[in-house]
PDB file of C-alpha atoms in Angstrom:
ATOM      1  CA  GLU A   1     112.142 -64.683-103.173  1.00 88.00           C
ATOM      2  CA  LYS A   2     112.172 -61.981-100.357  1.00 92.00           C
ATOM      3  CA  LEU A   3     110.969 -59.676-102.746  1.00 93.00           C
ATOM      4  CA  TYR A   4     108.190 -61.625-103.808  1.00 93.00           C
ATOM      5  CA  ASN A   5     107.033 -62.612-100.461  1.00 94.00           C
ATOM      6  CA  ARG A   6     107.110 -58.890 -99.259  1.00 96.00           C
ATOM      7  CA  GLY A   7     104.407 -58.716-102.872  1.00 94.00           C
ATOM      8  CA  ILE A   8     106.685 -57.232-105.372  1.00 95.00           C
ATOM      9  CA  ARG A   9     105.364 -58.204-108.954  1.00 94.00           C
ATOM     10  CA  VAL A  10     107.216 -55.867-111.336  1.00 96.00           C
ATOM     11  CA  MET A  11     110.710 -55.645-111.362  1.00 97.00           C
ATOM     12  CA  SER A  12     113.237 -54.429-113.893  1.00 97.00           C
ATOM     13  CA  VAL A  13     116.683 -55.422-115.076  1.00 97.00           C
ATOM     14  CA  THR A  14     118.925 -52.554-115.452  1.00 97.00           C
ATOM     15  CA  TRP A  15     119.139 -48.719-114.808  1.00 94.00           C
ATOM     16  CA  ASN A  16     120.779 -46.760-117.674  1.00 94.00           C
ATOM     17  CA  ASP A  17     124.081 -48.420-117.267  1.00 96.00           C
ATOM     18  CA  ASP A  18     125.219 -52.038-117.407  1.00 98.00           C
ATOM     19  CA  ASN A  19     125.065 -54.369-114.687  1.00 98.00           C
ATOM     20  CA  SER A  20     125.645 -58.169-113.668  1.00 98.00           C
ATOM     21  CA  LEU A  21     122.164 -58.965-115.323  1.00 98.00           C
ATOM     22  CA  GLY A  22     122.414 -56.996-118.396  1.00 98.00           C
ATOM     23  CA  CYS A  23     123.056 -53.791-120.636  1.00 98.00           C
ATOM     24  CA  GLY A  24     120.903 -50.289-119.830  1.00 98.00           C
ATOM     25  CA  ALA A  25     119.881 -48.113-122.488  1.00 97.00           C
ATOM     26  CA  LEU A  26     123.078 -45.860-122.308  1.00 97.00           C
ATOM     27  CA  THR A  27     125.341 -48.624-122.864  1.00 97.00           C
ATOM     28  CA  LYS A  28     128.708 -48.227-124.804  1.00 96.00           C
ATOM     29  CA  ASN A  29     128.914 -52.274-125.801  1.00 97.00           C
ATOM     30  CA  ASP A  30     125.099 -53.745-126.206  1.00 98.00           C
ATOM     31  CA  THR A  31     125.650 -57.244-125.384  1.00 98.00           C
ATOM     32  CA  GLY A  32     122.043 -58.143-124.132  1.00 98.00           C
ATOM     33  CA  LEU A  33     121.457 -59.902-121.255  1.00 98.00           C
ATOM     34  CA  THR A  34     124.404 -61.927-118.978  1.00 98.00           C
ATOM     35  CA  MET A  35     123.668 -65.511-118.470  1.00 98.00           C
ATOM     36  CA  LEU A  36     122.889 -64.462-114.721  1.00 98.00           C
ATOM     37  CA  GLY A  37     120.294 -61.995-116.477  1.00 98.00           C
ATOM     38  CA  LYS A  38     118.803 -64.897-118.484  1.00 98.00           C
ATOM     39  CA  GLU A  39     118.327 -66.795-115.195  1.00 98.00           C
ATOM     40  CA  TYR A  40     117.116 -63.968-113.303  1.00 98.00           C
ATOM     41  CA  ILE A  41     114.196 -63.339-116.033  1.00 98.00           C
ATOM     42  CA  LYS A  42     113.624 -67.139-115.751  1.00 98.00           C
ATOM     43  CA  THR A  43     112.945 -66.559-112.075  1.00 97.00           C
ATOM     44  CA  LEU A  44     110.720 -63.897-112.782  1.00 97.00           C
ATOM     45  CA  ASN A  45     108.712 -65.719-115.234  1.00 97.00           C
ATOM     46  CA  GLU A  46     108.586 -68.961-112.650  1.00 96.00           C
ATOM     47  CA  LYS A  47     107.179 -66.243-109.897  1.00 95.00           C
ATOM     48  CA  ASN A  48     104.784 -64.612-112.462  1.00 94.00           C
ATOM     49  CA  ILE A  49     106.474 -61.291-111.960  1.00 96.00           C
ATOM     50  CA  VAL A  50     106.052 -58.454-114.825  1.00 97.00           C
ATOM     51  CA  VAL A  51     109.563 -57.587-116.509  1.00 98.00           C
ATOM     52  CA  ASP A  52     109.800 -53.578-116.766  1.00 98.00           C
ATOM     53  CA  VAL A  53     111.777 -53.170-119.772  1.00 98.00           C
ATOM     54  CA  SER A  54     112.397 -49.101-119.440  1.00 97.00           C
ATOM     55  CA  HIS A  55     116.201 -48.370-119.276  1.00 97.00           C
ATOM     56  CA  ALA A  56     117.165 -51.629-121.099  1.00 98.00           C
ATOM     57  CA  SER A  57     119.282 -51.579-124.005  1.00 98.00           C
ATOM     58  CA  GLN A  58     118.227 -52.505-127.550  1.00 97.00           C
ATOM     59  CA  LYS A  59     119.805 -56.181-126.977  1.00 98.00           C
ATOM     60  CA  THR A  60     118.711 -56.679-123.645  1.00 98.00           C
ATOM     61  CA  PHE A  61     114.735 -55.965-124.580  1.00 98.00           C
ATOM     62  CA  TYR A  62     115.032 -58.520-127.512  1.00 98.00           C
ATOM     63  CA  ASP A  63     116.501 -61.018-125.096  1.00 98.00           C
ATOM     64  CA  ILE A  64     113.689 -60.313-122.661  1.00 98.00           C
ATOM     65  CA  ILE A  65     111.140 -60.708-125.253  1.00 98.00           C
ATOM     66  CA  ASP A  66     112.659 -63.761-126.335  1.00 98.00           C
ATOM     67  CA  LEU A  67     112.290 -65.118-122.736  1.00 98.00           C
ATOM     68  CA  SER A  68     109.025 -63.609-120.958  1.00 97.00           C
ATOM     69  CA  GLN A  69     105.527 -63.163-122.049  1.00 95.00           C
ATOM     70  CA  ASN A  70     105.069 -60.500-119.113  1.00 97.00           C
ATOM     71  CA  VAL A  71     106.508 -57.453-120.260  1.00 98.00           C
ATOM     72  CA  ILE A  72     105.810 -53.583-119.839  1.00 98.00           C
ATOM     73  CA  ALA A  73     107.315 -50.483-119.999  1.00 98.00           C
ATOM     74  CA  THR A  74     106.658 -48.533-116.898  1.00 98.00           C
ATOM     75  CA  HIS A  75     108.139 -45.258-117.945  1.00 98.00           C
ATOM     76  CA  SER A  76     109.424 -45.046-121.397  1.00 98.00           C
ATOM     77  CA  CYS A  77     108.715 -42.827-124.808  1.00 98.00           C
ATOM     78  CA  SER A  78     108.413 -43.376-128.350  1.00 98.00           C
ATOM     79  CA  LYS A  79     111.925 -43.035-130.249  1.00 98.00           C
ATOM     80  CA  HIS A  80     109.816 -42.122-133.406  1.00 98.00           C
ATOM     81  CA  ILE A  81     108.992 -38.851-131.556  1.00 98.00           C
ATOM     82  CA  CYS A  82     112.244 -38.024-129.901  1.00 98.00           C
ATOM     83  CA  ASN A  83     115.286 -39.984-131.047  1.00 98.00           C
ATOM     84  CA  HIS A  84     116.933 -40.450-127.304  1.00 97.00           C
ATOM     85  CA  PRO A  85     118.562 -44.020-126.229  1.00 96.00           C
ATOM     86  CA  ARG A  86     116.365 -44.606-123.741  1.00 97.00           C
ATOM     87  CA  ASN A  87     113.260 -44.297-125.961  1.00 98.00           C
ATOM     88  CA  LEU A  88     111.380 -47.211-127.638  1.00 98.00           C
ATOM     89  CA  THR A  89     111.401 -47.843-131.461  1.00 98.00           C
ATOM     90  CA  ASP A  90     108.093 -48.895-133.402  1.00 98.00           C
ATOM     91  CA  ASP A  91     109.237 -52.338-133.501  1.00 98.00           C
ATOM     92  CA  GLN A  92     109.678 -52.562-129.574  1.00 98.00           C
ATOM     93  CA  ILE A  93     106.569 -50.911-128.932  1.00 98.00           C
ATOM     94  CA  LYS A  94     104.525 -53.361-131.452  1.00 98.00           C
ATOM     95  CA  LYS A  95     106.352 -56.128-129.336  1.00 98.00           C
ATOM     96  CA  ILE A  96     105.211 -55.022-126.036  1.00 98.00           C
ATOM     97  CA  ALA A  97     101.647 -54.573-127.459  1.00 98.00           C
ATOM     98  CA  ARG A  98     101.458 -58.194-128.787  1.00 98.00           C
ATOM     99  CA  LEU A  99     102.276 -59.453-125.556  1.00 97.00           C
ATOM    100  CA  GLY A 100      99.117 -57.323-124.204  1.00 97.00           C
ATOM    101  CA  GLY A 101     101.621 -54.971-122.227  1.00 98.00           C
ATOM    102  CA  VAL A 102     101.388 -51.297-121.658  1.00 98.00           C
ATOM    103  CA  ILE A 103     103.763 -48.444-122.229  1.00 98.00           C
ATOM    104  CA  GLY A 104     103.536 -45.574-119.548  1.00 98.00           C
ATOM    105  CA  ILE A 105     104.842 -42.566-121.039  1.00 98.00           C
ATOM    106  CA  CYS A 106     107.574 -40.877-118.977  1.00 98.00           C
ATOM    107  CA  PHE A 107     107.461 -37.087-118.423  1.00 98.00           C
ATOM    108  CA  TYR A 108     111.210 -36.410-118.656  1.00 97.00           C
ATOM    109  CA  LYS A 109     111.683 -33.801-121.018  1.00 97.00           C
ATOM    110  CA  GLY A 110     114.864 -34.891-122.588  1.00 97.00           C
ATOM    111  CA  PHE A 111     112.750 -38.134-123.387  1.00 98.00           C
ATOM    112  CA  LEU A 112     109.680 -36.141-124.695  1.00 98.00           C
ATOM    113  CA  SER A 113     111.424 -33.651-126.847  1.00 98.00           C
ATOM    114  CA  GLU A 114     114.344 -32.941-128.484  1.00 97.00           C
ATOM    115  CA  ASN A 115     113.452 -28.838-128.153  1.00 96.00           C
ATOM    116  CA  GLU A 116     114.961 -26.819-125.782  1.00 93.00           C
ATOM    117  CA  GLU A 117     110.953 -25.733-124.606  1.00 96.00           C
ATOM    118  CA  VAL A 118     109.132 -29.017-123.742  1.00 98.00           C
ATOM    119  CA  SER A 119     105.531 -29.105-122.508  1.00 98.00           C
ATOM    120  CA  SER A 120     102.494 -31.439-121.623  1.00 98.00           C
ATOM    121  CA  ASP A 121     101.878 -31.042-125.450  1.00 98.00           C
ATOM    122  CA  ASP A 122     104.902 -33.117-126.084  1.00 98.00           C
ATOM    123  CA  ILE A 123     103.309 -35.942-123.448  1.00 98.00           C
ATOM    124  CA  ILE A 124     100.068 -35.742-125.749  1.00 98.00           C
ATOM    125  CA  LYS A 125     102.309 -36.552-128.817  1.00 98.00           C
ATOM    126  CA  HIS A 126     103.631 -39.673-127.318  1.00 98.00           C
ATOM    127  CA  ILE A 127     100.184 -40.928-126.286  1.00 98.00           C
ATOM    128  CA  MET A 128      98.755 -40.232-129.589  1.00 98.00           C
ATOM    129  CA  HIS A 129     101.672 -41.973-131.233  1.00 98.00           C
ATOM    130  CA  ILE A 130     101.368 -44.914-129.637  1.00 98.00           C
ATOM    131  CA  ILE A 131      97.511 -45.186-130.101  1.00 98.00           C
ATOM    132  CA  GLU A 132      98.116 -44.846-133.595  1.00 98.00           C
ATOM    133  CA  LEU A 133     100.809 -47.515-133.807  1.00 98.00           C
ATOM    134  CA  VAL A 134      99.337 -50.139-131.709  1.00 98.00           C
ATOM    135  CA  GLY A 135      95.971 -48.749-130.326  1.00 98.00           C
ATOM    136  CA  ILE A 136      94.466 -47.339-127.072  1.00 98.00           C
ATOM    137  CA  ASP A 137      95.148 -50.548-124.709  1.00 98.00           C
ATOM    138  CA  TYR A 138      98.629 -50.302-124.684  1.00 98.00           C
ATOM    139  CA  VAL A 139      99.515 -46.568-123.339  1.00 98.00           C
ATOM    140  CA  GLY A 140      99.196 -45.181-119.919  1.00 98.00           C
ATOM    141  CA  LEU A 141     101.245 -42.500-117.979  1.00 98.00           C
ATOM    142  CA  GLY A 142     104.417 -43.158-116.174  1.00 97.00           C
ATOM    143  CA  SER A 143     105.423 -39.943-115.007  1.00 95.00           C
ATOM    144  CA  ASP A 144     108.641 -40.563-113.058  1.00 94.00           C
ATOM    145  CA  PHE A 145     107.573 -38.036-110.487  1.00 92.00           C
ATOM    146  CA  ASP A 146     109.708 -40.095-108.154  1.00 90.00           C
ATOM    147  CA  GLY A 147     112.596 -40.470-110.323  1.00 90.00           C
ATOM    148  CA  MET A 148     113.847 -37.048-111.496  1.00 92.00           C
ATOM    149  CA  GLU A 149     114.259 -33.243-110.171  1.00 93.00           C
ATOM    150  CA  LYS A 150     111.554 -30.803-111.127  1.00 91.00           C
ATOM    151  CA  GLU A 151     114.122 -29.081-113.579  1.00 94.00           C
ATOM    152  CA  PHE A 152     113.628 -32.136-115.901  1.00 96.00           C
ATOM    153  CA  TYR A 153     109.384 -31.617-115.767  1.00 96.00           C
ATOM    154  CA  PRO A 154     107.774 -30.050-118.803  1.00 97.00           C
ATOM    155  CA  LYS A 155     107.277 -26.278-118.209  1.00 96.00           C
ATOM    156  CA  ASP A 156     103.729 -26.694-117.579  1.00 96.00           C
ATOM    157  CA  ILE A 157     103.766 -29.945-115.383  1.00 94.00           C
ATOM    158  CA  LYS A 158     104.585 -29.057-111.794  1.00 89.00           C
ATOM    159  CA  ASN A 159     103.024 -32.379-109.916  1.00 92.00           C
ATOM    160  CA  VAL A 160     100.457 -34.661-109.951  1.00 91.00           C
ATOM    161  CA  ASN A 161      97.601 -32.165-109.729  1.00 93.00           C
ATOM    162  CA  ASP A 162      98.425 -30.705-113.272  1.00 93.00           C
ATOM    163  CA  MET A 163      97.005 -34.442-114.922  1.00 92.00           C
ATOM    164  CA  LYS A 164      94.045 -32.366-115.359  1.00 95.00           C
ATOM    165  CA  MET A 165      95.255 -30.821-118.048  1.00 96.00           C
ATOM    166  CA  ILE A 166      96.489 -33.794-119.697  1.00 97.00           C
ATOM    167  CA  ILE A 167      92.998 -35.535-119.512  1.00 97.00           C
ATOM    168  CA  GLU A 168      91.642 -31.833-121.298  1.00 97.00           C
ATOM    169  CA  LYS A 169      94.286 -32.327-123.581  1.00 98.00           C
ATOM    170  CA  LEU A 170      93.222 -35.887-124.490  1.00 98.00           C
ATOM    171  CA  ASN A 171      89.740 -34.764-124.655  1.00 98.00           C
ATOM    172  CA  LYS A 172      90.586 -32.402-127.364  1.00 98.00           C
ATOM    173  CA  GLU A 173      92.308 -34.769-129.309  1.00 98.00           C
ATOM    174  CA  GLY A 174      88.690 -36.701-129.504  1.00 98.00           C
ATOM    175  CA  LEU A 175      89.146 -39.237-126.680  1.00 98.00           C
ATOM    176  CA  ASN A 176      86.209 -40.102-124.592  1.00 98.00           C
ATOM    177  CA  ASP A 177      85.896 -40.547-121.015  1.00 97.00           C
ATOM    178  CA  LYS A 178      86.432 -44.098-121.146  1.00 98.00           C
ATOM    179  CA  GLN A 179      89.528 -43.975-123.362  1.00 98.00           C
ATOM    180  CA  ILE A 180      91.107 -41.148-121.059  1.00 98.00           C
ATOM    181  CA  GLU A 181      90.613 -43.402-118.032  1.00 98.00           C
ATOM    182  CA  GLN A 182      92.294 -46.614-119.619  1.00 98.00           C
ATOM    183  CA  ILE A 183      95.323 -43.949-120.351  1.00 98.00           C
ATOM    184  CA  THR A 184      95.252 -42.723-116.783  1.00 97.00           C
ATOM    185  CA  GLY A 185      95.215 -46.067-115.167  1.00 96.00           C
ATOM    186  CA  GLU A 186      92.941 -48.660-116.334  1.00 98.00           C
ATOM    187  CA  ASN A 187      95.286 -50.229-118.787  1.00 98.00           C
ATOM    188  CA  PHE A 188      97.804 -50.758-116.137  1.00 97.00           C
ATOM    189  CA  PHE A 189      95.454 -52.110-113.794  1.00 94.00           C
ATOM    190  CA  ARG A 190      93.885 -54.361-116.290  1.00 94.00           C
ATOM    191  CA  TYR A 191      97.469 -55.687-117.296  1.00 94.00           C
ATOM    192  CA  ILE A 192      98.660 -56.388-113.456  1.00 87.00           C
ATOM    193  CA  LYS A 193      95.235 -58.283-112.903  1.00 85.00           C
ATOM    194  CA  HIS A 194      95.714 -60.753-115.613  1.00 75.00           C
TER     195      HIS A 194
END
């Protein structure tokens, strides 16, 4: 109630670990949402607060999908490209897209690639995979610059100024200015306004 009154309109359920609401992506025993977690999602629904499924375990994710129509992944990547427990499967991406949600690609190198050397090219791979899977309307950027140390950034990404490089690379992939604007912010703006 207090957070809503302060203007909060997007909330998550867990970080990587389990808590009193549900299981995180790195759980050892995936039991999904707790009873309190289910009540929490119902309360978010009543307030029209969007549920962020980044960091949720598989079962927690599907429990959320069963209870809410307002779902996004603010900073997640594709498990198809990089097999990390924190990443989303193609089925999860499809479920978010069916609800009109957006997946913001996280720049954390461990989520982008299983290779030692990680660059902005890996960010592009995740973006292009989601576009091919569900379309341009459901992908954005969720850098996580405020949530990780610089040592975990891709080698050619130092800060927000390097977004120009991502824009140039998306252009080389054949995306036009309107499509690039969707990815760099418009998809999230559209979703939040709905």
